[in-house]
Short mmCIF file of C-alpha atoms in Angstrom, two decimals:
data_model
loop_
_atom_site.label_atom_id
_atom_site.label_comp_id
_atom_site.label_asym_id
_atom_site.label_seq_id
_atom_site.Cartn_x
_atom_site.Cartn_y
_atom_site.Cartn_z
CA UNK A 1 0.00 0.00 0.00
CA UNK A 2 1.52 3.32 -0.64
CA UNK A 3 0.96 6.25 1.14
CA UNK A 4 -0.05 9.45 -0.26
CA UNK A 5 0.68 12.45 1.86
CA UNK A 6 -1.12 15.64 0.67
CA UNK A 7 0.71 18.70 1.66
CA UNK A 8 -2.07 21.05 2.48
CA UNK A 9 -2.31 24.74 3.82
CA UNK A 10 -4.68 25.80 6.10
CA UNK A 11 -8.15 27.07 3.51
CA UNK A 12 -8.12 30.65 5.35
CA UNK A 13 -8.72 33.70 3.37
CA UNK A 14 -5.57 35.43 1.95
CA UNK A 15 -3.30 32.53 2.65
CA UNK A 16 -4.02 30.50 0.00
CA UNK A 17 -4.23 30.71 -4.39
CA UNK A 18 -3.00 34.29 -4.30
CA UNK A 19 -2.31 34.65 -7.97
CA UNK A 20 -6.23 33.62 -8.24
CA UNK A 21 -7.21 35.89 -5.55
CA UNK A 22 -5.29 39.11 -7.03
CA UNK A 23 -7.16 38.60 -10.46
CA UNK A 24 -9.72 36.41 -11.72
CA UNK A 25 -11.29 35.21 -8.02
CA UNK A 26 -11.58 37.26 -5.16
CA UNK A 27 -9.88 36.14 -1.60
CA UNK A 28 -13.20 34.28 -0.87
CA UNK A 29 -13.77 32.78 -4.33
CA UNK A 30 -10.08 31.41 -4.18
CA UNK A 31 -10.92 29.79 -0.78
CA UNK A 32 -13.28 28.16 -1.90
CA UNK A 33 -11.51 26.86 -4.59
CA UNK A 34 -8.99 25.59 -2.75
CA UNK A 35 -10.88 24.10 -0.19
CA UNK A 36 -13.38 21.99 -3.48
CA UNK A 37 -9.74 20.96 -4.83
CA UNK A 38 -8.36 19.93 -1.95
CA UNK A 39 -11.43 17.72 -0.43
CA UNK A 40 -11.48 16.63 -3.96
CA UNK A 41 -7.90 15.72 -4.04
CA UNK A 42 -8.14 13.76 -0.59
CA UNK A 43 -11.68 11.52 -1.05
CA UNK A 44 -10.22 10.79 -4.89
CA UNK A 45 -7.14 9.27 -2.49
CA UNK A 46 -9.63 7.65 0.36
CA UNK A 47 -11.51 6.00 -2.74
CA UNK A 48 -7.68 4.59 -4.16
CA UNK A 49 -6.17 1.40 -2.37
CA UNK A 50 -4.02 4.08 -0.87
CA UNK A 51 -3.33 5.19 2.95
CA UNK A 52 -4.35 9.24 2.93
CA UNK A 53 -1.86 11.22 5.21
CA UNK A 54 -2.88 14.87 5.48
CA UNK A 55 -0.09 17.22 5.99
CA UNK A 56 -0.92 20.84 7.29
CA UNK A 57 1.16 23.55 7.77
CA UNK A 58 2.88 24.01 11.85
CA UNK A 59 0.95 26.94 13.84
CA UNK A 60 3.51 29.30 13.06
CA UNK A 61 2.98 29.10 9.40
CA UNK A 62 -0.57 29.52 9.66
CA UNK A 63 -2.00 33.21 9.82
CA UNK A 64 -2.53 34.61 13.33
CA UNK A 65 -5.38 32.78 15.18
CA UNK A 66 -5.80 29.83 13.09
CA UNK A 67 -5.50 26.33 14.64
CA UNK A 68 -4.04 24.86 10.99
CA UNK A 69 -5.14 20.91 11.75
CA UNK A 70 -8.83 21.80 12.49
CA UNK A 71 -8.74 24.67 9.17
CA UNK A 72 -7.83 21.73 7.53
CA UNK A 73 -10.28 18.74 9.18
CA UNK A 74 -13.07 20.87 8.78
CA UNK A 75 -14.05 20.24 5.08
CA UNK A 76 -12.26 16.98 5.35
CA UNK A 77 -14.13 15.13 7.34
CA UNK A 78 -17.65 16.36 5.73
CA UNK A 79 -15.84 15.30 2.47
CA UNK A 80 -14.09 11.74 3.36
CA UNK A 81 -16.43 8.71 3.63
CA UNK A 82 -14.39 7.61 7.09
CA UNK A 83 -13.10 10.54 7.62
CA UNK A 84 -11.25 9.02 11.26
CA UNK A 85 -9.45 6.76 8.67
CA UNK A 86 -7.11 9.57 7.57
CA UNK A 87 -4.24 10.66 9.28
CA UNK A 88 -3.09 14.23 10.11
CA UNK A 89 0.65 14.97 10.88
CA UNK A 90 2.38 18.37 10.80
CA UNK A 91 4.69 19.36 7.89
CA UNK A 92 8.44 19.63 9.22
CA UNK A 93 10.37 21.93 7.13
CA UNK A 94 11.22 25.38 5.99
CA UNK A 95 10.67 24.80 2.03
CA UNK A 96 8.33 22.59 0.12
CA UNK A 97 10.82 20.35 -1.30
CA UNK A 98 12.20 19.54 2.95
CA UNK A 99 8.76 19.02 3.74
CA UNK A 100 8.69 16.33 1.03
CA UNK A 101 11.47 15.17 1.82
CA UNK A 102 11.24 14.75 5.69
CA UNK A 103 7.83 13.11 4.82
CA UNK A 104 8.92 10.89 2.46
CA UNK A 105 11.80 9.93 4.31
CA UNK A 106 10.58 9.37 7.73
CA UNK A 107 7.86 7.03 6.18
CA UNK A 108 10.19 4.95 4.54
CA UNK A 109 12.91 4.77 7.07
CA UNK A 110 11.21 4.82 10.28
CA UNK A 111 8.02 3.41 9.70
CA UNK A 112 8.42 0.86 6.88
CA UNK A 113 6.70 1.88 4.79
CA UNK A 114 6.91 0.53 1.04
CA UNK A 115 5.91 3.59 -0.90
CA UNK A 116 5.32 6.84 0.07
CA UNK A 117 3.69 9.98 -2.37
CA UNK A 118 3.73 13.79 -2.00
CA UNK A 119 0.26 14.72 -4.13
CA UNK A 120 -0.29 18.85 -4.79
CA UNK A 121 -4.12 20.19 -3.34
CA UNK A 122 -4.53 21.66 -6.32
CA UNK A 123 -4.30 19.18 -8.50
CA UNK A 124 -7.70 19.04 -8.25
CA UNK A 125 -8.31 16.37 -11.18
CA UNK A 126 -6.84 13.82 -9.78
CA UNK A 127 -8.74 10.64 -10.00
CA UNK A 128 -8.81 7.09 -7.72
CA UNK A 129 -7.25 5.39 -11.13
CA UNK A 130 -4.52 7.92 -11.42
CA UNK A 131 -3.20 6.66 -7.85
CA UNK A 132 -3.79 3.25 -8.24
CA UNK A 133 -1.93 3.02 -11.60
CA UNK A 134 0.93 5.26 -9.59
CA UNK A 135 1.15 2.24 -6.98
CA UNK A 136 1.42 -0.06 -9.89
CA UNK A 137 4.22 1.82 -11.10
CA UNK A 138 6.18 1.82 -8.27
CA UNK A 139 6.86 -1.78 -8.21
CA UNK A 140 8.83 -1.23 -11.10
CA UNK A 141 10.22 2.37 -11.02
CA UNK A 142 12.13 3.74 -8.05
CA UNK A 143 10.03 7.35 -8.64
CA UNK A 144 7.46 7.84 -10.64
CA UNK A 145 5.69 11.50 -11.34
CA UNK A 146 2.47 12.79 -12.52
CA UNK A 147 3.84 16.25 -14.77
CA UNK A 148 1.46 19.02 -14.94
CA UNK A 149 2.30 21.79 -17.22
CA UNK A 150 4.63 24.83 -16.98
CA UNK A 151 7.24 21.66 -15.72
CA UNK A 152 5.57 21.41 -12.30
CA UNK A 153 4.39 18.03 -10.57
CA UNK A 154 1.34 17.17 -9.24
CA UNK A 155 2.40 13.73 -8.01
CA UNK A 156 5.56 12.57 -7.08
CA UNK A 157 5.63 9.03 -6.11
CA UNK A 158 9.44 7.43 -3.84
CA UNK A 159 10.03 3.72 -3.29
CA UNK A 160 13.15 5.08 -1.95
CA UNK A 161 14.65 8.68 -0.47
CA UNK A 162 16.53 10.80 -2.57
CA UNK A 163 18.48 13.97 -2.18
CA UNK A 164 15.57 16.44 -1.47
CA UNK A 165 17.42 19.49 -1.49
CA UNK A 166 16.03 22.06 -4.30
CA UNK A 167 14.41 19.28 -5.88
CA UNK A 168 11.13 20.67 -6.55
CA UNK A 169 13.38 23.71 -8.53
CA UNK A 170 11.65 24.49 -11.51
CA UNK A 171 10.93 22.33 -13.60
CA UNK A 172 10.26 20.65 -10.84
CA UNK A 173 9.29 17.45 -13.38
CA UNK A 174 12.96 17.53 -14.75
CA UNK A 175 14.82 18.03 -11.59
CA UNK A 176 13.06 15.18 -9.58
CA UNK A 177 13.80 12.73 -12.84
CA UNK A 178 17.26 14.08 -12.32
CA UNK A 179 17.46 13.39 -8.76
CA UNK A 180 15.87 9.42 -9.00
CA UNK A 181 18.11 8.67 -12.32
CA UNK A 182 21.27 10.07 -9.91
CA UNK A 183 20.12 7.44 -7.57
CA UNK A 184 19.91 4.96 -10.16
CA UNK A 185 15.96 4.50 -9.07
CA UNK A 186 14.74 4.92 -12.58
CA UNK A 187 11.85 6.84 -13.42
CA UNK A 188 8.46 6.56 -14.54
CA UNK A 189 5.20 9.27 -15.36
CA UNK A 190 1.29 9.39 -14.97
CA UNK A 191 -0.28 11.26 -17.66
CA UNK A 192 0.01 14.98 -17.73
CA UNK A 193 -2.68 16.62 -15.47
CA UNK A 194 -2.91 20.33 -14.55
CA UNK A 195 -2.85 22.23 -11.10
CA UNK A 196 -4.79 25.44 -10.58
CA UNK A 197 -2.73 27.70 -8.92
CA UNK A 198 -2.56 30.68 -11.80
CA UNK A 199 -5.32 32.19 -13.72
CA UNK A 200 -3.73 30.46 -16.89
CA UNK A 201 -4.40 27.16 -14.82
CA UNK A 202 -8.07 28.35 -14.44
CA UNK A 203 -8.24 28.72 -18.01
CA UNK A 204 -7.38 25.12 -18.72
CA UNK A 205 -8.99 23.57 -15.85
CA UNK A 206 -12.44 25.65 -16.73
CA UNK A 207 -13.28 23.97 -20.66
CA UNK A 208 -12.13 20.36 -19.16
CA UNK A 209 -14.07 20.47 -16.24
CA UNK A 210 -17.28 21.82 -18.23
CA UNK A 211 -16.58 19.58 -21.45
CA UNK A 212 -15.92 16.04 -19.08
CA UNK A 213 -19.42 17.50 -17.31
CA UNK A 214 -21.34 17.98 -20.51
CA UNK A 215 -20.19 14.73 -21.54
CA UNK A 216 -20.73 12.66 -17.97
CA UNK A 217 -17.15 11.99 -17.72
CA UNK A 218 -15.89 11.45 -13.94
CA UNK A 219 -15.50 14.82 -12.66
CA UNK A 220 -14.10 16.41 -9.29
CA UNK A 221 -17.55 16.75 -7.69
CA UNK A 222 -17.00 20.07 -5.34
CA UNK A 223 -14.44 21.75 -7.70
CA UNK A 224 -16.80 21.04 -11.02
CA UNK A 225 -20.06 22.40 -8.86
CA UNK A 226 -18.06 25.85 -7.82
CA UNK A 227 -17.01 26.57 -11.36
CA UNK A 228 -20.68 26.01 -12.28
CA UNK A 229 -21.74 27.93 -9.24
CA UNK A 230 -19.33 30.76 -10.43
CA UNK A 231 -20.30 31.02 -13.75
CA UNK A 232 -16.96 30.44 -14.91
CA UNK A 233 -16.22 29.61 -18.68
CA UNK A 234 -13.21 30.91 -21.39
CA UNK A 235 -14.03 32.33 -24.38
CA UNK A 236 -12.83 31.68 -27.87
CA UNK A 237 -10.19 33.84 -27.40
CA UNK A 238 -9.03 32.22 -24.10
CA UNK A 239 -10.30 35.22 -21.94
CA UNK A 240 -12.00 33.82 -18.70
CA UNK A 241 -15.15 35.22 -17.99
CA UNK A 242 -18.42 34.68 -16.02
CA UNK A 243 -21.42 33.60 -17.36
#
């Protein structure tokens, strides 16, 4: 069974999806957003033959008065089916790629475990197949990534540690393959799937959520129903605009 650790920050108003929140979105729409993504993200992992392991942010990287593990359990556990199944731990490190890094690590080293995953909250398409196919693909591969676009990952997948420092430097896609063929792991890839985390995201997230809807595709339930709810479509000439 692998684990899949989801590295989550508390869904508070200006602390999360700023680059949404400065333009398209306001604060509260980006919120949202990231709150639909990330209980999407999570029950897509609960439904997988995978162990969900949610990471939040320690209380001095959350904004003043917010207790970060209950910010975070809140929309959990109305989203998760057995929601006491999941476990909550508290991110130790002072840059993404440490936290990572100490996660994956620990896991593998101290507790035994035999795979361990880092999944993005925003990658808010991610489906129960794409994480079972990952866990297939770990038998085989020492690391094995799910590349989004603009190089980034949305799922990086470890049989094994490897050096963690600057490893999620962009491309973040390249570097990791870098650091597992170093370690003579090998490498394998999910298909490409995108994060939203930039308005150019939104654009491409928008027409693929609303053309897998229209065609009763699996969707992300919460994030499809809040770009409904918003009104949010692109035009022909990629402009994204409300309905």
């Amino acid at each position: 069974m692998t684990t899949v650790a989801v590295l989550a920050d508390p869904p508070v108003e200006g602390h999360v999806l700023p680059e949404l929140a400065d333009g398209p979105l306001d604060e509260s729409e980006a919120t949202a957003l990231y709150t639909a993504m990330l209980a999407d993200v999570c029950r897509a992992v609960e439904a997988s033959g995978a162990e969900l392991l949610v990471n939040y942010r320690p209380e001095e990287q959350a904004p003043d008065g917010v207790d970060p593990e209950q910010a975070v359990r809140e929309p959990l556990d109305e989203a998760l089916q057995a929601p006491d199944n999941a476990r909550y731990e508290v991110q130790v490190g002072s840059s993404h790629a440490a936290r990572v890094g100490n996660t994956v690590t620990h896991l593998l080293e101290r507790e035994d475990v035999n795979t361990v995953a880092a999944v993005e909250p925003t990658a808010g398409l991610l489906t129960r197949q794409l994480v079972d196919s990952a866990a297939m693909k770990l038998r085989s591969a020492g690391v094995v990534l799910g590349p989004s676009t603009e190089g980034r990952v949305y799922y990086a997948g470890f049989a094994e540690p490897v050096d963690f420092e600057g490893a999620y430097a962009t491309p973040s896609v390249q570097t990791l393959t870098e650091r597992a063929t170093d370690a003579d792991l090998g490498a394998d890839f999910l298909p490409s799937a995108p994060v939203v985390e930039t308005p150019a995201d939104l654009r491409t997230v928008v027409p693929l959520l609303r053309a897998r809807h229209r065609a009763e595709r699996v969707v992300p339930p919460r994030t499809t129903a809040l770009i409904h709810e918003l009104g949010l479509r692109v035009t022909a000439d990629d402009e994204l605009v409300r309905d």
